[in-house]
């Protein structure tokens, strides 16, 4: 078994706000992130797939196909979007780095032919990232 | 004369939209950036100051003081903000990388004791940046 | 379970010298690092914590709190210090990248509420780093 | 147990072509990479070794010795070479990132005194890398 | 006047060999680079254009158009190519970093509407790059 | 004319202290940097030389020779050293980033055959650097 990791980027707006809490509680927990005009980030996504090397191609997974899957399932939905307002999974879920990693794992799980999506890593900033290995990990 | 450059970061939302143009024209010129929900970036600011080395300190400019000026004049105003909605210079000016560089130069010009603000560089993404040297350059 | 990783930086001096060995043996094993005036590095610390996502906040761990813990337990003790002379755990232990990773793991283990310190990674240079997963790993 | 990772670089030419397939099939699978004049990359290799810290030196592995092993076993063979034409393991194996990671693992396995080669990571580009943990993983 | 810089990448093979010199002289001057099987790099191109900000768009230059020009004039010609064998300007000119920067400047000069190509920077490796400002600089 | 830039690294200890000032004044001006045990950094040096491309080699300057000059004149003197205690130009000059850039320019000026040392850039940290262009700039 070998692992292959490909990165992709998306630039999105978001904010952190839990409507079941008061404004003051939101500000205490989320600080500047509670500003509902939103702010934004250049997110970096790393998707790691695991599989066997195909002896004909030398690939675990067709790179062009993997890039197309990431584009179709994630980048086209998240990039240049306001996550809270335009991405359905964040209508009622706060788009923290952790929740974004879980959401992307759910979008990709089972979509890559001949390989397993082992890990989704999401960087919100170069100094902060979340890793999700799926529900069985 | 020696140049000293210090970086700072801010994470902001923005969109590109010129209200004097039609929706179709905005989409043709600005593409995905015309989405008025906004998207966002981790911006990196590089400020270069020029001056003489103070023989007592060995500094062109006190680093703590320079950091405080960048924080007060730029980061506290732009970070975790929606540039179009919350930063006054972008009420009627599109917050492109070029216009952000000019706006930051105006915010900093003349504010650094004993040194000249020579250049403001703003990275919107690692592969795109603007440089502004002031009106006389 | 999800993993969250946060980075922090510290700039420190150190040298490698084992007083139970001769000067020649120290120089043979440690090369230029045996110079007891010390040299230094910009260290980068990556701390990975594992836990469950709190449904109220969307966080595994409060980011501000995690940053404060790293600052209090590690950065305030190591940054702008000479590790051999000023940090107690290196009074009789050589501050190699490996030993620094173990020492930071011991400083952080059990200190992060609602999450486990899974891994401590320390970069001495961009091309050299050590990972420690604790005694049970 | 602690892990130590060291990076090394090599710049090589390669192409992807399976002689048992037609030219058209090669171009469909490999796209621009099928050009048999070759193209090239700055590869980055990360080798992770696992072991115990030697209480005399504070090292898992002598860094100078590890660097020499990487130079002798990998860099001197791959760097400034055309992988398809000059490196024996790619005479009949397509030098994909996955196959390069496996080949380097085989070159290094058992060569590092007092430590196990746990993982070989090869970056072909900053946004694409393969990890191999050996046959037992 | 403001400067805008956009990066692009290409992965190419090349070698250094002057046919008017002996094999021994080529090896003395070019070392490992004289290997005529070729080796390769991930090149990074930075193109800096200078102009005035268009008050309608806020752009010095239309970013999509600039990207298309770089793709058409440079990336489609150099990427996944062997520079010595497939790119006409290197048929009789050694593709050093310096000569690549000059060749790209000639390819781009006068092609960007409403802006001047001020500087072409080419990185062969992260630690080596050439800058060319055109013949008048 | 074309510019070629090469990077080199050195890891050194230093502190900031002016003996003509009181301890309190040193601490006020230099903060944590005034700790006379010293701390340290991974410095990155970028040296830019300007010249004409030699039509025989395609080089402005022989890269191996340039690397050897940087090693002999700078890296062998600064790397794994305590700048205040072991490098003569800092016996009575505070080793700030600015003063290091000037000192390296003086060490290199006139030493590179057929090219002019145009600029010396020194990074103390990724977010702080000084540029020196020589006395005539």
PDB file of N, CA and C in Angstrom, chain F residues 17-110:
ATOM      1  N   UNK F  17      23.192  44.368  22.885  1.00  0.00           N
ATOM      2  CA  UNK F  17      23.566  45.038  24.135  1.00  0.00           C
ATOM      3  C   UNK F  17      24.571  46.124  23.802  1.00  0.00           C
ATOM      4  N   UNK F  18      24.289  47.343  24.248  1.00  0.00           N
ATOM      5  CA  UNK F  18      25.210  48.453  24.032  1.00  0.00           C
ATOM      6  C   UNK F  18      25.833  48.791  25.377  1.00  0.00           C
ATOM      7  N   UNK F  19      27.134  48.526  25.551  1.00  0.00           N
ATOM      8  CA  UNK F  19      27.748  48.715  26.879  1.00  0.00           C
ATOM      9  C   UNK F  19      27.798  50.170  27.321  1.00  0.00           C
ATOM     10  N   UNK F  20      27.552  51.110  26.425  1.00  0.00           N
ATOM     11  CA  UNK F  20      27.549  52.524  26.853  1.00  0.00           C
ATOM     12  C   UNK F  20      26.207  52.925  27.461  1.00  0.00           C
ATOM     13  N   UNK F  21      25.244  52.000  27.431  1.00  0.00           N
ATOM     14  CA  UNK F  21      23.937  52.270  28.029  1.00  0.00           C
ATOM     15  C   UNK F  21      23.785  51.442  29.302  1.00  0.00           C
ATOM     16  N   UNK F  22      22.864  51.867  30.152  1.00  0.00           N
ATOM     17  CA  UNK F  22      22.596  51.093  31.375  1.00  0.00           C
ATOM     18  C   UNK F  22      21.858  49.804  31.024  1.00  0.00           C
ATOM     19  N   UNK F  23      21.832  48.884  31.986  1.00  0.00           N
ATOM     20  CA  UNK F  23      21.069  47.635  31.811  1.00  0.00           C
ATOM     21  C   UNK F  23      19.600  47.962  31.528  1.00  0.00           C
ATOM     22  N   UNK F  24      19.062  48.918  32.265  1.00  0.00           N
ATOM     23  CA  UNK F  24      17.642  49.263  32.070  1.00  0.00           C
ATOM     24  C   UNK F  24      17.396  49.823  30.669  1.00  0.00           C
ATOM     25  N   UNK F  25      18.310  50.676  30.201  1.00  0.00           N
ATOM     26  CA  UNK F  25      18.151  51.227  28.850  1.00  0.00           C
ATOM     27  C   UNK F  25      18.269  50.129  27.801  1.00  0.00           C
ATOM     28  N   UNK F  26      19.218  49.218  27.987  1.00  0.00           N
ATOM     29  CA  UNK F  26      19.335  48.097  27.047  1.00  0.00           C
ATOM     30  C   UNK F  26      18.039  47.296  27.004  1.00  0.00           C
ATOM     31  N   UNK F  27      17.470  47.035  28.164  1.00  0.00           N
ATOM     32  CA  UNK F  27      16.235  46.245  28.182  1.00  0.00           C
ATOM     33  C   UNK F  27      15.061  47.013  27.559  1.00  0.00           C
ATOM     34  N   UNK F  28      15.043  48.307  27.766  1.00  0.00           N
ATOM     35  CA  UNK F  28      13.972  49.101  27.163  1.00  0.00           C
ATOM     36  C   UNK F  28      14.066  49.085  25.633  1.00  0.00           C
ATOM     37  N   UNK F  29      15.290  49.261  25.116  1.00  0.00           N
ATOM     38  CA  UNK F  29      15.465  49.329  23.653  1.00  0.00           C
ATOM     39  C   UNK F  29      15.375  47.940  23.023  1.00  0.00           C
ATOM     40  N   UNK F  30      15.997  46.944  23.642  1.00  0.00           N
ATOM     41  CA  UNK F  30      16.197  45.652  22.976  1.00  0.00           C
ATOM     42  C   UNK F  30      15.287  44.532  23.489  1.00  0.00           C
ATOM     43  N   UNK F  31      14.557  44.777  24.573  1.00  0.00           N
ATOM     44  CA  UNK F  31      13.630  43.769  25.075  1.00  0.00           C
ATOM     45  C   UNK F  31      14.339  42.455  25.362  1.00  0.00           C
ATOM     46  N   UNK F  32      13.718  41.338  24.945  1.00  0.00           N
ATOM     47  CA  UNK F  32      14.284  40.010  25.188  1.00  0.00           C
ATOM     48  C   UNK F  32      15.641  39.812  24.514  1.00  0.00           C
ATOM     49  N   UNK F  33      15.923  40.608  23.468  1.00  0.00           N
ATOM     50  CA  UNK F  33      17.192  40.452  22.746  1.00  0.00           C
ATOM     51  C   UNK F  33      18.388  40.884  23.582  1.00  0.00           C
ATOM     52  N   UNK F  34      18.141  41.605  24.684  1.00  0.00           N
ATOM     53  CA  UNK F  34      19.240  42.079  25.517  1.00  0.00           C
ATOM     54  C   UNK F  34      19.816  40.984  26.424  1.00  0.00           C
ATOM     55  N   UNK F  35      19.197  39.836  26.482  1.00  0.00           N
ATOM     56  CA  UNK F  35      19.686  38.716  27.300  1.00  0.00           C
ATOM     57  C   UNK F  35      21.070  38.292  26.823  1.00  0.00           C
ATOM     58  N   UNK F  36      22.093  38.516  27.672  1.00  0.00           N
ATOM     59  CA  UNK F  36      23.467  38.304  27.218  1.00  0.00           C
ATOM     60  C   UNK F  36      23.910  36.841  27.172  1.00  0.00           C
ATOM     61  N   UNK F  37      23.061  35.904  27.559  1.00  0.00           N
ATOM     62  CA  UNK F  37      23.382  34.510  27.242  1.00  0.00           C
ATOM     63  C   UNK F  37      23.264  34.268  25.738  1.00  0.00           C
ATOM     64  N   UNK F  38      22.480  35.123  25.095  1.00  0.00           N
ATOM     65  CA  UNK F  38      22.279  34.995  23.655  1.00  0.00           C
ATOM     66  C   UNK F  38      21.108  34.104  23.312  1.00  0.00           C
ATOM     67  N   UNK F  39      20.574  34.316  22.123  1.00  0.00           N
ATOM     68  CA  UNK F  39      19.581  33.435  21.526  1.00  0.00           C
ATOM     69  C   UNK F  39      20.071  33.214  20.094  1.00  0.00           C
ATOM     70  N   UNK F  40      19.257  32.744  19.197  1.00  0.00           N
ATOM     71  CA  UNK F  40      19.815  32.487  17.867  1.00  0.00           C
ATOM     72  C   UNK F  40      18.777  32.384  16.787  1.00  0.00           C
ATOM     73  N   UNK F  41      19.265  32.276  15.572  1.00  0.00           N
ATOM     74  CA  UNK F  41      18.408  32.260  14.386  1.00  0.00           C
ATOM     75  C   UNK F  41      18.999  31.379  13.291  1.00  0.00           C
ATOM     76  N   UNK F  42      18.120  30.911  12.411  1.00  0.00           N
ATOM     77  CA  UNK F  42      18.520  30.410  11.106  1.00  0.00           C
ATOM     78  C   UNK F  42      18.465  31.600  10.153  1.00  0.00           C
ATOM     79  N   UNK F  43      19.603  32.190   9.885  1.00  0.00           N
ATOM     80  CA  UNK F  43      19.664  33.319   8.951  1.00  0.00           C
ATOM     81  C   UNK F  43      19.660  32.808   7.510  1.00  0.00           C
ATOM     82  N   UNK F  44      19.006  33.557   6.640  1.00  0.00           N
ATOM     83  CA  UNK F  44      19.112  33.291   5.205  1.00  0.00           C
ATOM     84  C   UNK F  44      19.714  34.512   4.537  1.00  0.00           C
ATOM     85  N   UNK F  45      20.746  34.267   3.763  1.00  0.00           N
ATOM     86  CA  UNK F  45      21.449  35.309   3.029  1.00  0.00           C
ATOM     87  C   UNK F  45      21.102  35.179   1.554  1.00  0.00           C
ATOM     88  N   UNK F  46      20.722  36.303   0.938  1.00  0.00           N
ATOM     89  CA  UNK F  46      20.548  36.350  -0.516  1.00  0.00           C
ATOM     90  C   UNK F  46      21.537  37.353  -1.083  1.00  0.00           C
ATOM     91  N   UNK F  47      22.421  36.904  -1.943  1.00  0.00           N
ATOM     92  CA  UNK F  47      23.391  37.800  -2.567  1.00  0.00           C
ATOM     93  C   UNK F  47      23.032  37.946  -4.037  1.00  0.00           C
ATOM     94  N   UNK F  48      22.825  39.202  -4.456  1.00  0.00           N
ATOM     95  CA  UNK F  48      22.497  39.497  -5.857  1.00  0.00           C
ATOM     96  C   UNK F  48      23.701  40.122  -6.532  1.00  0.00           C
ATOM     97  N   UNK F  49      24.154  39.498  -7.621  1.00  0.00           N
ATOM     98  CA  UNK F  49      25.255  40.068  -8.404  1.00  0.00           C
ATOM     99  C   UNK F  49      24.712  40.489  -9.760  1.00  0.00           C
ATOM    100  N   UNK F  50      25.342  41.517 -10.322  1.00  0.00           N
ATOM    101  CA  UNK F  50      24.913  42.061 -11.616  1.00  0.00           C
ATOM    102  C   UNK F  50      26.070  41.991 -12.588  1.00  0.00           C
ATOM    103  N   UNK F  51      25.777  41.614 -13.829  1.00  0.00           N
ATOM    104  CA  UNK F  51      26.836  41.561 -14.839  1.00  0.00           C
ATOM    105  C   UNK F  51      26.256  41.226 -16.188  1.00  0.00           C
ATOM    106  N   UNK F  52      27.166  40.903 -17.099  1.00  0.00           N
ATOM    107  CA  UNK F  52      26.766  40.517 -18.446  1.00  0.00           C
ATOM    108  C   UNK F  52      26.834  38.999 -18.542  1.00  0.00           C
ATOM    109  N   UNK F  53      25.995  38.427 -19.388  1.00  0.00           N
ATOM    110  CA  UNK F  53      26.019  36.984 -19.612  1.00  0.00           C
ATOM    111  C   UNK F  53      27.209  36.638 -20.504  1.00  0.00           C
ATOM    112  N   UNK F  54      28.050  35.754 -20.045  1.00  0.00           N
ATOM    113  CA  UNK F  54      29.185  35.264 -20.837  1.00  0.00           C
ATOM    114  C   UNK F  54      28.629  34.371 -21.948  1.00  0.00           C
ATOM    115  N   UNK F  55      28.867  34.709 -23.226  1.00  0.00           N
ATOM    116  CA  UNK F  55      28.255  33.912 -24.302  1.00  0.00           C
ATOM    117  C   UNK F  55      28.793  32.476 -24.369  1.00  0.00           C
ATOM    118  N   UNK F  56      29.955  32.218 -23.823  1.00  0.00           N
ATOM    119  CA  UNK F  56      30.494  30.847 -23.836  1.00  0.00           C
ATOM    120  C   UNK F  56      29.758  29.952 -22.850  1.00  0.00           C
ATOM    121  N   UNK F  57      29.506  30.455 -21.661  1.00  0.00           N
ATOM    122  CA  UNK F  57      28.921  29.611 -20.615  1.00  0.00           C
ATOM    123  C   UNK F  57      27.429  29.872 -20.402  1.00  0.00           C
ATOM    124  N   UNK F  58      26.963  31.034 -20.826  1.00  0.00           N
ATOM    125  CA  UNK F  58      25.583  31.411 -20.509  1.00  0.00           C
ATOM    126  C   UNK F  58      25.410  31.894 -19.077  1.00  0.00           C
ATOM    127  N   UNK F  59      26.512  32.032 -18.339  1.00  0.00           N
ATOM    128  CA  UNK F  59      26.462  32.440 -16.929  1.00  0.00           C
ATOM    129  C   UNK F  59      26.890  33.902 -16.774  1.00  0.00           C
ATOM    130  N   UNK F  60      26.296  34.617 -15.846  1.00  0.00           N
ATOM    131  CA  UNK F  60      26.859  35.882 -15.380  1.00  0.00           C
ATOM    132  C   UNK F  60      28.089  35.589 -14.544  1.00  0.00           C
ATOM    133  N   UNK F  61      27.973  34.550 -13.739  1.00  0.00           N
ATOM    134  CA  UNK F  61      29.042  34.219 -12.806  1.00  0.00           C
ATOM    135  C   UNK F  61      29.010  32.700 -12.629  1.00  0.00           C
ATOM    136  N   UNK F  62      30.164  32.117 -12.512  1.00  0.00           N
ATOM    137  CA  UNK F  62      30.275  30.670 -12.305  1.00  0.00           C
ATOM    138  C   UNK F  62      29.619  30.323 -10.972  1.00  0.00           C
ATOM    139  N   UNK F  63      28.561  29.477 -11.019  1.00  0.00           N
ATOM    140  CA  UNK F  63      27.774  29.222  -9.807  1.00  0.00           C
ATOM    141  C   UNK F  63      28.577  28.514  -8.722  1.00  0.00           C
ATOM    142  N   UNK F  64      29.435  27.603  -9.150  1.00  0.00           N
ATOM    143  CA  UNK F  64      30.268  26.883  -8.171  1.00  0.00           C
ATOM    144  C   UNK F  64      31.228  27.868  -7.492  1.00  0.00           C
ATOM    145  N   UNK F  65      31.795  28.769  -8.307  1.00  0.00           N
ATOM    146  CA  UNK F  65      32.713  29.763  -7.753  1.00  0.00           C
ATOM    147  C   UNK F  65      31.969  30.707  -6.794  1.00  0.00           C
ATOM    148  N   UNK F  66      30.757  31.124  -7.174  1.00  0.00           N
ATOM    149  CA  UNK F  66      29.979  32.016  -6.306  1.00  0.00           C
ATOM    150  C   UNK F  66      29.658  31.319  -4.983  1.00  0.00           C
ATOM    151  N   UNK F  67      29.277  30.066  -5.077  1.00  0.00           N
ATOM    152  CA  UNK F  67      28.984  29.310  -3.853  1.00  0.00           C
ATOM    153  C   UNK F  67      30.223  29.226  -2.962  1.00  0.00           C
ATOM    154  N   UNK F  68      31.380  28.988  -3.570  1.00  0.00           N
ATOM    155  CA  UNK F  68      32.623  28.890  -2.794  1.00  0.00           C
ATOM    156  C   UNK F  68      32.968  30.223  -2.135  1.00  0.00           C
ATOM    157  N   UNK F  69      32.724  31.333  -2.846  1.00  0.00           N
ATOM    158  CA  UNK F  69      33.010  32.655  -2.269  1.00  0.00           C
ATOM    159  C   UNK F  69      32.105  32.912  -1.063  1.00  0.00           C
ATOM    160  N   UNK F  70      30.816  32.592  -1.196  1.00  0.00           N
ATOM    161  CA  UNK F  70      29.897  32.787  -0.058  1.00  0.00           C
ATOM    162  C   UNK F  70      30.319  31.911   1.124  1.00  0.00           C
ATOM    163  N   UNK F  71      30.715  30.688   0.817  1.00  0.00           N
ATOM    164  CA  UNK F  71      31.138  29.777   1.884  1.00  0.00           C
ATOM    165  C   UNK F  71      32.386  30.307   2.589  1.00  0.00           C
ATOM    166  N   UNK F  72      33.370  30.708   1.798  1.00  0.00           N
ATOM    167  CA  UNK F  72      34.661  31.119   2.379  1.00  0.00           C
ATOM    168  C   UNK F  72      34.543  32.452   3.119  1.00  0.00           C
ATOM    169  N   UNK F  73      33.839  33.424   2.499  1.00  0.00           N
ATOM    170  CA  UNK F  73      33.826  34.775   3.052  1.00  0.00           C
ATOM    171  C   UNK F  73      32.790  34.957   4.156  1.00  0.00           C
ATOM    172  N   UNK F  74      31.703  34.189   4.118  1.00  0.00           N
ATOM    173  CA  UNK F  74      30.611  34.428   5.070  1.00  0.00           C
ATOM    174  C   UNK F  74      30.273  33.181   5.894  1.00  0.00           C
ATOM    175  N   UNK F  75      29.855  32.120   5.232  1.00  0.00           N
ATOM    176  CA  UNK F  75      29.276  30.994   5.969  1.00  0.00           C
ATOM    177  C   UNK F  75      30.291  30.361   6.914  1.00  0.00           C
ATOM    178  N   UNK F  76      31.530  30.175   6.459  1.00  0.00           N
ATOM    179  CA  UNK F  76      32.527  29.539   7.329  1.00  0.00           C
ATOM    180  C   UNK F  76      32.855  30.404   8.537  1.00  0.00           C
ATOM    181  N   UNK F  77      32.598  31.709   8.442  1.00  0.00           N
ATOM    182  CA  UNK F  77      32.900  32.635   9.541  1.00  0.00           C
ATOM    183  C   UNK F  77      31.712  32.804  10.489  1.00  0.00           C
ATOM    184  N   UNK F  78      30.490  32.759   9.965  1.00  0.00           N
ATOM    185  CA  UNK F  78      29.297  33.065  10.768  1.00  0.00           C
ATOM    186  C   UNK F  78      28.562  31.810  11.257  1.00  0.00           C
ATOM    187  N   UNK F  79      28.597  30.728  10.494  1.00  0.00           N
ATOM    188  CA  UNK F  79      27.734  29.579  10.786  1.00  0.00           C
ATOM    189  C   UNK F  79      28.192  28.831  12.038  1.00  0.00           C
ATOM    190  N   UNK F  80      27.233  28.514  12.902  1.00  0.00           N
ATOM    191  CA  UNK F  80      27.505  27.801  14.151  1.00  0.00           C
ATOM    192  C   UNK F  80      28.478  28.584  15.027  1.00  0.00           C
ATOM    193  N   UNK F  81      28.373  29.927  14.950  1.00  0.00           N
ATOM    194  CA  UNK F  81      29.176  30.823  15.768  1.00  0.00           C
ATOM    195  C   UNK F  81      28.262  31.712  16.581  1.00  0.00           C
ATOM    196  N   UNK F  82      28.825  32.252  17.661  1.00  0.00           N
ATOM    197  CA  UNK F  82      28.166  33.301  18.429  1.00  0.00           C
ATOM    198  C   UNK F  82      28.688  34.614  17.859  1.00  0.00           C
ATOM    199  N   UNK F  83      27.816  35.353  17.175  1.00  0.00           N
ATOM    200  CA  UNK F  83      28.277  36.526  16.423  1.00  0.00           C
ATOM    201  C   UNK F  83      28.972  37.541  17.328  1.00  0.00           C
ATOM    202  N   UNK F  84      28.427  37.793  18.510  1.00  0.00           N
ATOM    203  CA  UNK F  84      29.037  38.792  19.400  1.00  0.00           C
ATOM    204  C   UNK F  84      30.430  38.370  19.865  1.00  0.00           C
ATOM    205  N   UNK F  85      30.614  37.085  20.113  1.00  0.00           N
ATOM    206  CA  UNK F  85      31.868  36.625  20.726  1.00  0.00           C
ATOM    207  C   UNK F  85      32.909  36.171  19.714  1.00  0.00           C
ATOM    208  N   UNK F  86      32.509  35.790  18.523  1.00  0.00           N
ATOM    209  CA  UNK F  86      33.457  35.108  17.635  1.00  0.00           C
ATOM    210  C   UNK F  86      33.659  35.760  16.281  1.00  0.00           C
ATOM    211  N   UNK F  87      32.847  36.734  15.922  1.00  0.00           N
ATOM    212  CA  UNK F  87      32.986  37.357  14.599  1.00  0.00           C
ATOM    213  C   UNK F  87      33.514  38.772  14.812  1.00  0.00           C
ATOM    214  N   UNK F  88      34.709  39.081  14.266  1.00  0.00           N
ATOM    215  CA  UNK F  88      35.392  40.325  14.654  1.00  0.00           C
ATOM    216  C   UNK F  88      34.586  41.595  14.422  1.00  0.00           C
ATOM    217  N   UNK F  89      33.799  41.680  13.334  1.00  0.00           N
ATOM    218  CA  UNK F  89      33.102  42.950  13.065  1.00  0.00           C
ATOM    219  C   UNK F  89      32.000  43.239  14.080  1.00  0.00           C
ATOM    220  N   UNK F  90      31.667  42.256  14.902  1.00  0.00           N
ATOM    221  CA  UNK F  90      30.632  42.506  15.905  1.00  0.00           C
ATOM    222  C   UNK F  90      31.197  42.620  17.320  1.00  0.00           C
ATOM    223  N   UNK F  91      32.508  42.778  17.419  1.00  0.00           N
ATOM    224  CA  UNK F  91      33.115  42.979  18.745  1.00  0.00           C
ATOM    225  C   UNK F  91      32.593  44.276  19.358  1.00  0.00           C
ATOM    226  N   UNK F  92      32.443  45.317  18.529  1.00  0.00           N
ATOM    227  CA  UNK F  92      31.978  46.619  19.023  1.00  0.00           C
ATOM    228  C   UNK F  92      30.775  47.148  18.254  1.00  0.00           C
ATOM    229  N   UNK F  93      30.128  46.289  17.488  1.00  0.00           N
ATOM    230  CA  UNK F  93      28.953  46.684  16.704  1.00  0.00           C
ATOM    231  C   UNK F  93      27.848  45.681  17.006  1.00  0.00           C
ATOM    232  N   UNK F  94      26.668  46.165  17.289  1.00  0.00           N
ATOM    233  CA  UNK F  94      25.553  45.281  17.646  1.00  0.00           C
ATOM    234  C   UNK F  94      25.127  44.501  16.402  1.00  0.00           C
ATOM    235  N   UNK F  95      25.062  43.163  16.480  1.00  0.00           N
ATOM    236  CA  UNK F  95      24.727  42.351  15.300  1.00  0.00           C
ATOM    237  C   UNK F  95      23.223  42.338  14.991  1.00  0.00           C
ATOM    238  N   UNK F  96      22.682  43.529  14.704  1.00  0.00           N
ATOM    239  CA  UNK F  96      21.308  43.611  14.216  1.00  0.00           C
ATOM    240  C   UNK F  96      21.276  43.119  12.765  1.00  0.00           C
ATOM    241  N   UNK F  97      20.076  42.854  12.270  1.00  0.00           N
ATOM    242  CA  UNK F  97      19.939  42.409  10.879  1.00  0.00           C
ATOM    243  C   UNK F  97      20.553  43.433   9.935  1.00  0.00           C
ATOM    244  N   UNK F  98      20.329  44.719  10.231  1.00  0.00           N
ATOM    245  CA  UNK F  98      20.871  45.788   9.402  1.00  0.00           C
ATOM    246  C   UNK F  98      22.409  45.732   9.388  1.00  0.00           C
ATOM    247  N   UNK F  99      23.011  45.631  10.580  1.00  0.00           N
ATOM    248  CA  UNK F  99      24.475  45.623  10.633  1.00  0.00           C
ATOM    249  C   UNK F  99      25.061  44.351  10.023  1.00  0.00           C
ATOM    250  N   UNK F 100      24.361  43.233  10.132  1.00  0.00           N
ATOM    251  CA  UNK F 100      24.848  42.002   9.496  1.00  0.00           C
ATOM    252  C   UNK F 100      24.851  42.172   7.976  1.00  0.00           C
ATOM    253  N   UNK F 101      23.795  42.789   7.439  1.00  0.00           N
ATOM    254  CA  UNK F 101      23.742  42.987   5.978  1.00  0.00           C
ATOM    255  C   UNK F 101      24.902  43.863   5.505  1.00  0.00           C
ATOM    256  N   UNK F 102      25.186  44.935   6.240  1.00  0.00           N
ATOM    257  CA  UNK F 102      26.305  45.810   5.868  1.00  0.00           C
ATOM    258  C   UNK F 102      27.631  45.044   5.960  1.00  0.00           C
ATOM    259  N   UNK F 103      27.797  44.275   7.026  1.00  0.00           N
ATOM    260  CA  UNK F 103      29.057  43.541   7.218  1.00  0.00           C
ATOM    261  C   UNK F 103      29.271  42.517   6.107  1.00  0.00           C
ATOM    262  N   UNK F 104      28.216  41.848   5.706  1.00  0.00           N
ATOM    263  CA  UNK F 104      28.368  40.852   4.635  1.00  0.00           C
ATOM    264  C   UNK F 104      28.656  41.551   3.309  1.00  0.00           C
ATOM    265  N   UNK F 105      28.012  42.688   3.064  1.00  0.00           N
ATOM    266  CA  UNK F 105      28.316  43.420   1.832  1.00  0.00           C
ATOM    267  C   UNK F 105      29.798  43.771   1.780  1.00  0.00           C
ATOM    268  N   UNK F 106      30.346  44.247   2.924  1.00  0.00           N
ATOM    269  CA  UNK F 106      31.782  44.596   2.954  1.00  0.00           C
ATOM    270  C   UNK F 106      32.654  43.356   2.733  1.00  0.00           C
ATOM    271  N   UNK F 107      32.235  42.225   3.253  1.00  0.00           N
ATOM    272  CA  UNK F 107      33.012  40.995   3.054  1.00  0.00           C
ATOM    273  C   UNK F 107      33.009  40.551   1.586  1.00  0.00           C
ATOM    274  N   UNK F 108      31.931  40.840   0.860  1.00  0.00           N
ATOM    275  CA  UNK F 108      31.790  40.311  -0.504  1.00  0.00           C
ATOM    276  C   UNK F 108      32.174  41.311  -1.595  1.00  0.00           C
ATOM    277  N   UNK F 109      32.084  42.598  -1.283  1.00  0.00           N
ATOM    278  CA  UNK F 109      32.313  43.623  -2.313  1.00  0.00           C
ATOM    279  C   UNK F 109      33.690  43.441  -2.959  1.00  0.00           C
ATOM    280  N   UNK F 110      33.692  43.329  -4.274  1.00  0.00           N
ATOM    281  CA  UNK F 110      34.946  43.209  -5.021  1.00  0.00           C
ATOM    282  C   UNK F 110      35.496  41.796  -5.104  1.00  0.00           C
TER     283      UNK F 110
END
